[in-house]
PDB file of C-alpha atoms in Angstrom:
ATOM      1  CA  MET A  12     -85.643   2.161  19.506  1.00 47.00           C
ATOM      2  CA  PHE A  13     -81.971   3.292  19.911  1.00 47.00           C
ATOM      3  CA  ASN A  14     -79.586   1.838  17.427  1.00 54.00           C
ATOM      4  CA  LYS A  15     -75.834   1.575  18.138  1.00 58.00           C
ATOM      5  CA  ASN A  16     -73.472   3.415  15.971  1.00 64.00           C
ATOM      6  CA  PRO A  17     -71.881   1.037  13.665  1.00 64.00           C
ATOM      7  CA  LEU A  18     -68.363   2.482  14.302  1.00 62.00           C
ATOM      8  CA  ARG A  19     -68.801   2.153  17.947  1.00 67.00           C
ATOM      9  CA  LYS A  20     -69.914  -1.400  17.606  1.00 70.00           C
ATOM     10  CA  ARG A  21     -66.828  -2.208  15.572  1.00 68.00           C
ATOM     11  CA  GLN A  22     -64.755  -0.506  18.186  1.00 67.00           C
ATOM     12  CA  TYR A  23     -66.229  -2.771  20.918  1.00 67.00           C
ATOM     13  CA  ILE A  24     -65.780  -5.909  18.775  1.00 73.00           C
ATOM     14  CA  GLY A  25     -62.294  -4.890  18.179  1.00 67.00           C
ATOM     15  CA  SER A  26     -61.475  -4.276  21.717  1.00 68.00           C
ATOM     16  CA  LEU A  27     -63.005  -7.818  22.731  1.00 71.00           C
ATOM     17  CA  ILE A  28     -60.731  -9.434  19.932  1.00 73.00           C
ATOM     18  CA  GLY A  29     -57.624  -7.416  21.207  1.00 65.00           C
ATOM     19  CA  ILE A  30     -58.161  -8.501  24.719  1.00 67.00           C
ATOM     20  CA  GLY A  31     -58.859 -12.084  23.851  1.00 66.00           C
ATOM     21  CA  ILE A  32     -55.663 -12.137  21.704  1.00 66.00           C
ATOM     22  CA  GLY A  33     -53.828 -10.674  24.729  1.00 58.00           C
ATOM     23  CA  LEU A  34     -55.108 -13.196  27.111  1.00 57.00           C
ATOM     24  CA  LEU A  35     -53.836 -16.071  24.752  1.00 58.00           C
ATOM     25  CA  ILE A  36     -50.491 -14.581  24.392  1.00 55.00           C
ATOM     26  CA  PHE A  37     -49.938 -14.449  28.242  1.00 51.00           C
ATOM     27  CA  ILE A  38     -51.509 -18.098  28.528  1.00 50.00           C
ATOM     28  CA  ILE A  39     -49.440 -19.442  25.695  1.00 50.00           C
ATOM     29  CA  LEU A  40     -46.041 -17.826  25.405  1.00 52.00           C
ATOM     30  CA  PRO A  41     -44.930 -19.001  29.066  1.00 51.00           C
ATOM     31  CA  GLN A  42     -45.577 -22.749  28.040  1.00 50.00           C
ATOM     32  CA  LYS A  43     -42.455 -24.824  27.826  1.00 48.00           C
ATOM     33  CA  ALA A  44     -43.889 -26.356  24.552  1.00 46.00           C
ATOM     34  CA  THR A  45     -43.822 -23.095  22.776  1.00 47.00           C
ATOM     35  CA  GLU A  46     -40.133 -22.569  23.220  1.00 48.00           C
ATOM     36  CA  ASP A  47     -38.924 -24.285  20.043  1.00 51.00           C
ATOM     37  CA  PHE A  48     -41.616 -22.509  18.065  1.00 50.00           C
ATOM     38  CA  LEU A  49     -40.672 -19.076  19.163  1.00 54.00           C
ATOM     39  CA  SER A  50     -36.993 -19.538  19.032  1.00 59.00           C
ATOM     40  CA  LEU A  51     -35.366 -17.446  16.219  1.00 72.00           C
ATOM     41  CA  GLY A  52     -32.842 -20.172  15.427  1.00 81.00           C
ATOM     42  CA  PRO A  53     -30.832 -23.130  16.861  1.00 85.00           C
ATOM     43  CA  MET A  54     -29.069 -22.621  20.118  1.00 86.00           C
ATOM     44  CA  ASN A  55     -25.289 -21.916  19.873  1.00 87.00           C
ATOM     45  CA  THR A  56     -22.801 -24.459  20.606  1.00 86.00           C
ATOM     46  CA  GLY A  57     -22.793 -25.168  24.494  1.00 85.00           C
ATOM     47  CA  HIS A  58     -25.990 -23.620  24.840  1.00 88.00           C
ATOM     48  CA  GLU A  59     -28.161 -26.430  23.697  1.00 85.00           C
ATOM     49  CA  GLY A  60     -29.580 -27.538  26.909  1.00 84.00           C
ATOM     50  CA  LEU A  61     -30.543 -24.085  28.215  1.00 87.00           C
ATOM     51  CA  SER A  62     -34.096 -23.036  28.611  1.00 86.00           C
ATOM     52  CA  CYS A  63     -35.192 -19.725  27.271  1.00 84.00           C
ATOM     53  CA  ASP A  64     -35.751 -18.139  30.732  1.00 83.00           C
ATOM     54  CA  ALA A  65     -32.027 -18.724  31.426  1.00 86.00           C
ATOM     55  CA  CYS A  66     -31.341 -15.703  29.283  1.00 88.00           C
ATOM     56  CA  HIS A  67     -34.776 -14.181  28.785  1.00 86.00           C
ATOM     57  CA  THR A  68     -35.357 -13.449  32.370  1.00 85.00           C
ATOM     58  CA  ASP A  69     -38.559 -11.287  33.447  1.00 85.00           C
ATOM     59  CA  ALA A  70     -38.018  -7.611  33.427  1.00 86.00           C
ATOM     60  CA  LYS A  71     -38.453  -5.475  36.558  1.00 88.00           C
ATOM     61  CA  GLY A  72     -41.735  -4.391  37.328  1.00 87.00           C
ATOM     62  CA  ASN A  73     -45.252  -5.542  36.232  1.00 84.00           C
ATOM     63  CA  LEU A  74     -46.655  -5.110  32.565  1.00 79.00           C
ATOM     64  CA  MET A  75     -48.404  -1.823  33.375  1.00 82.00           C
ATOM     65  CA  GLN A  76     -45.329  -0.231  35.150  1.00 85.00           C
ATOM     66  CA  GLN A  77     -43.270  -1.133  32.266  1.00 83.00           C
ATOM     67  CA  ILE A  78     -45.712   0.521  29.768  1.00 82.00           C
ATOM     68  CA  GLN A  79     -45.938   3.516  31.966  1.00 85.00           C
ATOM     69  CA  ALA A  80     -42.208   3.904  32.223  1.00 85.00           C
ATOM     70  CA  ASN A  81     -41.778   3.591  28.459  1.00 82.00           C
ATOM     71  CA  VAL A  82     -44.512   6.122  27.647  1.00 82.00           C
ATOM     72  CA  ALA A  83     -42.899   8.468  30.117  1.00 86.00           C
ATOM     73  CA  PHE A  84     -39.606   8.054  28.235  1.00 85.00           C
ATOM     74  CA  THR A  85     -41.332   8.503  24.781  1.00 82.00           C
ATOM     75  CA  PHE A  86     -42.751  11.916  26.026  1.00 83.00           C
ATOM     76  CA  GLY A  87     -39.470  13.056  27.660  1.00 85.00           C
ATOM     77  CA  THR A  88     -40.542  12.887  31.304  1.00 88.00           C
ATOM     78  CA  ARG A  89     -38.056   9.889  31.822  1.00 87.00           C
ATOM     79  CA  LYS A  90     -34.407   9.887  30.955  1.00 90.00           C
ATOM     80  CA  LYS A  91     -34.345   6.093  30.108  1.00 89.00           C
ATOM     81  CA  PRO A  92     -36.521   3.344  28.727  1.00 87.00           C
ATOM     82  CA  VAL A  93     -36.920   0.060  30.628  1.00 86.00           C
ATOM     83  CA  ASP A  94     -37.129  -3.408  29.509  1.00 86.00           C
ATOM     84  CA  PHE A  95     -40.476  -4.675  28.306  1.00 79.00           C
ATOM     85  CA  GLY A  96     -41.643  -8.210  29.193  1.00 80.00           C
ATOM     86  CA  THR A  97     -38.142  -9.750  29.350  1.00 83.00           C
ATOM     87  CA  GLU A  98     -34.726  -8.132  30.240  1.00 85.00           C
ATOM     88  CA  ASN A  99     -32.389  -7.289  27.402  1.00 85.00           C
ATOM     89  CA  VAL A 100     -29.758 -10.057  26.731  1.00 88.00           C
ATOM     90  CA  ASP A 101     -26.627  -7.971  26.720  1.00 91.00           C
ATOM     91  CA  THR A 102     -23.050  -8.399  27.690  1.00 94.00           C
ATOM     92  CA  LYS A 103     -23.963  -8.091  31.422  1.00 92.00           C
ATOM     93  CA  LYS A 104     -26.327 -11.123  31.028  1.00 90.00           C
ATOM     94  CA  CYS A 105     -23.627 -13.148  29.282  1.00 92.00           C
ATOM     95  CA  LEU A 106     -21.066 -12.558  32.118  1.00 92.00           C
ATOM     96  CA  GLU A 107     -23.502 -13.703  34.823  1.00 89.00           C
ATOM     97  CA  CYS A 108     -22.332 -17.191  33.576  1.00 90.00           C
ATOM     98  CA  HIS A 109     -19.005 -16.686  31.725  1.00 91.00           C
ATOM     99  CA  ASP A 110     -17.116 -13.973  33.744  1.00 91.00           C
ATOM    100  CA  ARG A 111     -13.803 -15.287  34.907  1.00 90.00           C
ATOM    101  CA  PRO A 112     -10.746 -13.588  36.329  1.00 89.00           C
ATOM    102  CA  ASN A 113      -8.113 -15.060  33.890  1.00 89.00           C
ATOM    103  CA  ASP A 114      -9.799 -13.936  30.592  1.00 94.00           C
ATOM    104  CA  ARG A 115      -7.057 -12.490  28.267  1.00 94.00           C
ATOM    105  CA  HIS A 116      -9.557 -10.477  26.501  1.00 96.00           C
ATOM    106  CA  PRO A 117     -12.307  -9.422  28.834  1.00 96.00           C
ATOM    107  CA  THR A 118     -14.854  -7.071  27.335  1.00 96.00           C
ATOM    108  CA  HIS A 119     -14.285  -4.335  29.938  1.00 95.00           C
ATOM    109  CA  ARG A 120     -10.520  -4.247  28.965  1.00 94.00           C
ATOM    110  CA  PHE A 121     -11.586  -2.574  25.625  1.00 96.00           C
ATOM    111  CA  PHE A 122     -13.088   0.598  27.233  1.00 96.00           C
ATOM    112  CA  GLU A 123      -9.443   1.748  27.785  1.00 95.00           C
ATOM    113  CA  PRO A 124      -8.750   4.766  25.417  1.00 95.00           C
ATOM    114  CA  LYS A 125      -5.921   2.989  23.721  1.00 94.00           C
ATOM    115  CA  PHE A 126      -8.442   0.594  22.185  1.00 95.00           C
ATOM    116  CA  LYS A 127     -10.501   3.569  20.745  1.00 95.00           C
ATOM    117  CA  ASP A 128      -9.510   2.893  17.137  1.00 94.00           C
ATOM    118  CA  ALA A 129      -9.768  -0.903  17.275  1.00 94.00           C
ATOM    119  CA  ILE A 130     -13.354  -0.877  18.657  1.00 94.00           C
ATOM    120  CA  ALA A 131     -14.501   1.463  15.973  1.00 94.00           C
ATOM    121  CA  LYS A 132     -13.562  -1.302  13.550  1.00 93.00           C
ATOM    122  CA  ILE A 133     -14.637  -4.477  15.786  1.00 94.00           C
ATOM    123  CA  ASP A 134     -16.444  -3.586  19.126  1.00 95.00           C
ATOM    124  CA  ALA A 135     -14.960  -5.974  21.468  1.00 95.00           C
ATOM    125  CA  THR A 136     -16.805  -4.313  24.420  1.00 96.00           C
ATOM    126  CA  GLN A 137     -19.920  -6.401  23.562  1.00 95.00           C
ATOM    127  CA  CYS A 138     -20.040 -10.202  23.541  1.00 95.00           C
ATOM    128  CA  GLU A 139     -22.613 -10.223  20.821  1.00 92.00           C
ATOM    129  CA  THR A 140     -19.912  -8.807  18.305  1.00 94.00           C
ATOM    130  CA  CYS A 141     -18.553 -12.324  17.990  1.00 94.00           C
ATOM    131  CA  HIS A 142     -21.159 -14.519  19.809  1.00 92.00           C
ATOM    132  CA  ARG A 143     -24.778 -13.952  18.374  1.00 89.00           C
ATOM    133  CA  GLU A 144     -27.221 -16.387  19.819  1.00 89.00           C
ATOM    134  CA  HIS A 145     -29.733 -18.613  17.634  1.00 88.00           C
ATOM    135  CA  ASN A 146     -27.145 -19.038  15.013  1.00 85.00           C
ATOM    136  CA  ASP A 147     -26.005 -22.685  15.947  1.00 86.00           C
ATOM    137  CA  THR A 148     -22.478 -21.529  15.834  1.00 89.00           C
ATOM    138  CA  ARG A 149     -19.726 -20.397  18.239  1.00 91.00           C
ATOM    139  CA  VAL A 150     -18.453 -17.127  16.416  1.00 92.00           C
ATOM    140  CA  VAL A 151     -20.378 -15.300  13.735  1.00 91.00           C
ATOM    141  CA  LEU A 152     -17.314 -13.266  12.261  1.00 89.00           C
ATOM    142  CA  ALA A 153     -16.777 -14.009   8.737  1.00 82.00           C
ATOM    143  CA  ASP A 154     -13.070 -14.866   9.154  1.00 83.00           C
ATOM    144  CA  ALA A 155     -10.570 -15.435  11.791  1.00 85.00           C
ATOM    145  CA  THR A 156      -8.259 -12.351  10.977  1.00 92.00           C
ATOM    146  CA  PHE A 157      -9.736 -10.059  13.554  1.00 93.00           C
ATOM    147  CA  CYS A 158      -6.437  -9.953  15.751  1.00 95.00           C
ATOM    148  CA  VAL A 159      -4.992  -7.373  13.246  1.00 95.00           C
ATOM    149  CA  ASN A 160      -7.090  -4.667  14.792  1.00 94.00           C
ATOM    150  CA  CYS A 161      -5.055  -4.522  18.187  1.00 94.00           C
ATOM    151  CA  HIS A 162      -1.867  -6.571  17.217  1.00 95.00           C
ATOM    152  CA  TYR A 163      -0.693  -4.991  13.835  1.00 93.00           C
ATOM    153  CA  ASP A 164       2.533  -3.594  15.472  1.00 92.00           C
ATOM    154  CA  LEU A 165       3.148  -6.402  17.687  1.00 92.00           C
ATOM    155  CA  LYS A 166       6.791  -7.214  18.538  1.00 92.00           C
ATOM    156  CA  VAL A 167       7.943 -10.438  20.400  1.00 92.00           C
ATOM    157  CA  LYS A 168      11.105 -10.741  22.245  1.00 90.00           C
ATOM    158  CA  ASN A 169      12.618 -14.169  22.303  1.00 91.00           C
ATOM    159  CA  ASP A 170      10.223 -15.391  19.698  1.00 92.00           C
ATOM    160  CA  PRO A 171       9.760 -18.957  20.201  1.00 91.00           C
ATOM    161  CA  ILE A 172       8.070 -20.017  16.719  1.00 93.00           C
ATOM    162  CA  ASP A 173      10.218 -21.110  13.972  1.00 93.00           C
ATOM    163  CA  VAL A 174       8.438 -18.705  11.631  1.00 93.00           C
ATOM    164  CA  PRO A 175       8.858 -15.380  13.621  1.00 94.00           C
ATOM    165  CA  HIS A 176       5.724 -13.198  14.320  1.00 95.00           C
ATOM    166  CA  SER A 177       7.245 -10.309  12.481  1.00 94.00           C
ATOM    167  CA  GLN A 178       7.477 -12.359   9.364  1.00 94.00           C
ATOM    168  CA  LEU A 179       3.853 -13.569   9.832  1.00 94.00           C
ATOM    169  CA  ILE A 180       2.759  -9.888  10.433  1.00 95.00           C
ATOM    170  CA  ALA A 181       4.762  -8.850   7.496  1.00 95.00           C
ATOM    171  CA  ASN A 182       2.903 -11.261   5.285  1.00 95.00           C
ATOM    172  CA  GLU A 183      -0.383 -10.382   6.842  1.00 94.00           C
ATOM    173  CA  GLN A 184      -1.099 -13.932   7.902  1.00 94.00           C
ATOM    174  CA  TRP A 185      -3.604 -13.000  10.539  1.00 94.00           C
ATOM    175  CA  SER A 186      -5.462 -16.094  10.199  1.00 91.00           C
ATOM    176  CA  THR A 187      -2.570 -17.921  11.665  1.00 93.00           C
ATOM    177  CA  CYS A 188      -3.063 -16.326  15.080  1.00 94.00           C
ATOM    178  CA  LEU A 189      -5.769 -18.745  16.296  1.00 95.00           C
ATOM    179  CA  GLN A 190      -3.726 -21.797  15.167  1.00 95.00           C
ATOM    180  CA  CYS A 191      -1.715 -21.195  18.251  1.00 94.00           C
ATOM    181  CA  HIS A 192      -3.555 -18.835  20.669  1.00 94.00           C
ATOM    182  CA  ASP A 193      -7.402 -19.171  21.755  1.00 94.00           C
ATOM    183  CA  PHE A 194      -8.882 -15.659  22.112  1.00 95.00           C
ATOM    184  CA  HIS A 195     -10.120 -15.877  25.798  1.00 95.00           C
ATOM    185  CA  GLY A 196      -7.012 -18.094  26.997  1.00 94.00           C
ATOM    186  CA  ASN A 197      -9.148 -20.667  28.624  1.00 94.00           C
ATOM    187  CA  HIS A 198      -7.637 -23.881  27.155  1.00 95.00           C
ATOM    188  CA  ILE A 199      -4.944 -25.651  28.932  1.00 94.00           C
ATOM    189  CA  TYR A 200      -2.596 -26.590  26.352  1.00 93.00           C
ATOM    190  CA  LYS A 201       1.137 -26.180  25.146  1.00 92.00           C
ATOM    191  CA  THR A 202       1.638 -23.718  22.389  1.00 91.00           C
ATOM    192  CA  ALA A 203       3.265 -25.205  19.297  1.00 92.00           C
ATOM    193  CA  GLU A 204       6.974 -23.898  18.635  1.00 92.00           C
ATOM    194  CA  LYS A 205       6.814 -24.894  14.962  1.00 94.00           C
ATOM    195  CA  ILE A 206       4.408 -23.720  12.270  1.00 92.00           C
ATOM    196  CA  LYS A 207       3.958 -27.247  11.076  1.00 93.00           C
ATOM    197  CA  ASP A 208       2.718 -28.412  14.535  1.00 95.00           C
ATOM    198  CA  THR A 209       0.121 -25.806  14.933  1.00 95.00           C
ATOM    199  CA  ILE A 210      -3.645 -26.506  14.612  1.00 95.00           C
ATOM    200  CA  ALA A 211      -4.803 -26.573  11.026  1.00 95.00           C
ATOM    201  CA  LEU A 212      -6.754 -23.502   9.806  1.00 93.00           C
ATOM    202  CA  THR A 213      -9.405 -25.744   8.630  1.00 94.00           C
ATOM    203  CA  LYS A 214     -10.071 -27.042  12.102  1.00 95.00           C
ATOM    204  CA  ILE A 215     -10.163 -23.565  13.625  1.00 94.00           C
ATOM    205  CA  GLN A 216     -12.743 -22.493  11.137  1.00 93.00           C
ATOM    206  CA  ASP A 217     -14.698 -25.544  11.849  1.00 94.00           C
ATOM    207  CA  TYR A 218     -14.633 -24.825  15.517  1.00 94.00           C
ATOM    208  CA  LEU A 219     -15.684 -21.085  15.106  1.00 93.00           C
ATOM    209  CA  ALA A 220     -18.522 -22.476  13.176  1.00 91.00           C
ATOM    210  CA  GLY A 221     -19.584 -24.855  16.107  1.00 91.00           C
ATOM    211  CA  GLY A 222     -17.519 -27.890  15.645  1.00 92.00           C
ATOM    212  CA  ASP A 223     -15.176 -29.842  17.804  1.00 93.00           C
ATOM    213  CA  ASP A 224     -12.709 -28.179  19.961  1.00 94.00           C
ATOM    214  CA  PRO A 225      -9.248 -28.469  18.406  1.00 95.00           C
ATOM    215  CA  PHE A 226      -7.229 -26.940  21.202  1.00 94.00           C
ATOM    216  CA  THR A 227      -7.974 -29.305  24.336  1.00 92.00           C
ATOM    217  CA  LYS A 228     -10.961 -30.512  26.419  1.00 91.00           C
ATOM    218  CA  ASN A 229      -9.168 -29.175  29.262  1.00 93.00           C
ATOM    219  CA  LYS A 230     -10.437 -25.862  30.487  1.00 93.00           C
ATOM    220  CA  LYS A 231      -9.300 -23.306  33.244  1.00 93.00           C
ATOM    221  CA  HIS A 232     -12.822 -22.157  33.831  1.00 91.00           C
ATOM    222  CA  LEU A 233     -16.161 -23.735  32.929  1.00 88.00           C
ATOM    223  CA  PRO A 234     -19.375 -21.504  32.729  1.00 87.00           C
ATOM    224  CA  LEU A 235     -22.047 -21.866  35.340  1.00 86.00           C
ATOM    225  CA  SER A 236     -24.763 -24.218  34.532  1.00 87.00           C
ATOM    226  CA  GLU A 237     -28.325 -23.178  34.235  1.00 87.00           C
ATOM    227  CA  GLU A 238     -29.084 -24.780  37.696  1.00 89.00           C
ATOM    228  CA  GLU A 239     -25.964 -23.081  39.389  1.00 88.00           C
ATOM    229  CA  TRP A 240     -27.074 -19.780  37.884  1.00 85.00           C
ATOM    230  CA  LYS A 241     -30.583 -20.021  39.009  1.00 84.00           C
ATOM    231  CA  LYS A 242     -29.334 -20.889  42.615  1.00 86.00           C
ATOM    232  CA  ILE A 243     -27.303 -17.862  42.685  1.00 82.00           C
ATOM    233  CA  LYS A 244     -30.182 -15.687  41.191  1.00 78.00           C
ATOM    234  CA  SER A 245     -32.478 -16.893  43.836  1.00 77.00           C
ATOM    235  CA  LYS A 246     -30.224 -16.062  46.685  1.00 72.00           C
ATOM    236  CA  TYR A 247     -30.299 -12.363  45.354  1.00 64.00           C
ATOM    237  CA  LYS A 248     -33.996 -12.216  45.434  1.00 61.00           C
ATOM    238  CA  LYS A 249     -34.268 -13.373  49.069  1.00 55.00           C
TER     239      LYS A 249
END
């Protein structure tokens, strides 16, 4: 009687196990109940109510097409790889909800040649440089002194503040910038004219870490809700 090769038998069993695990993954991962388990950490401030697929949308093509495309890239027959499983969550994805015309520091602005040296120190062309998801915070930078990278030679005509900007810069008090100015310029509020009336640095630091907004509750622009975003996306698909 013919006996199967033990090695062949192990390969057969291994294949069955692999197929079984693969099927379980495809069945379990899409379930709503697995979102908290799979999350890398708490959602950032303002994103608490979002579901995973608000950001992690399905990549283009089916699974086999994605595998074929990436294999082709690996062997040099394709110029670029493709997203596998879900689309990469990048700046383009963030701007689908957060893009607005009155942003004082839009990411695209920093592609200008004059910011070459600044972005070598802090890459402001990417949202995730400051805002990294699943960290339960607003801004991941260690301190609030990043304004120095662009404004180290700032000169203000008719300076309205009682302690001039020139003195603050000379003293390298870069942590004071956010006590008057919010980076994206989205808050509707009156800027203080005296240092004693500015927002306390401790409140700014708490805000960056995900705490209460010390500027104002009034905003010029609100990001799209998940429902609004999905309606827009569904129109594009039709």
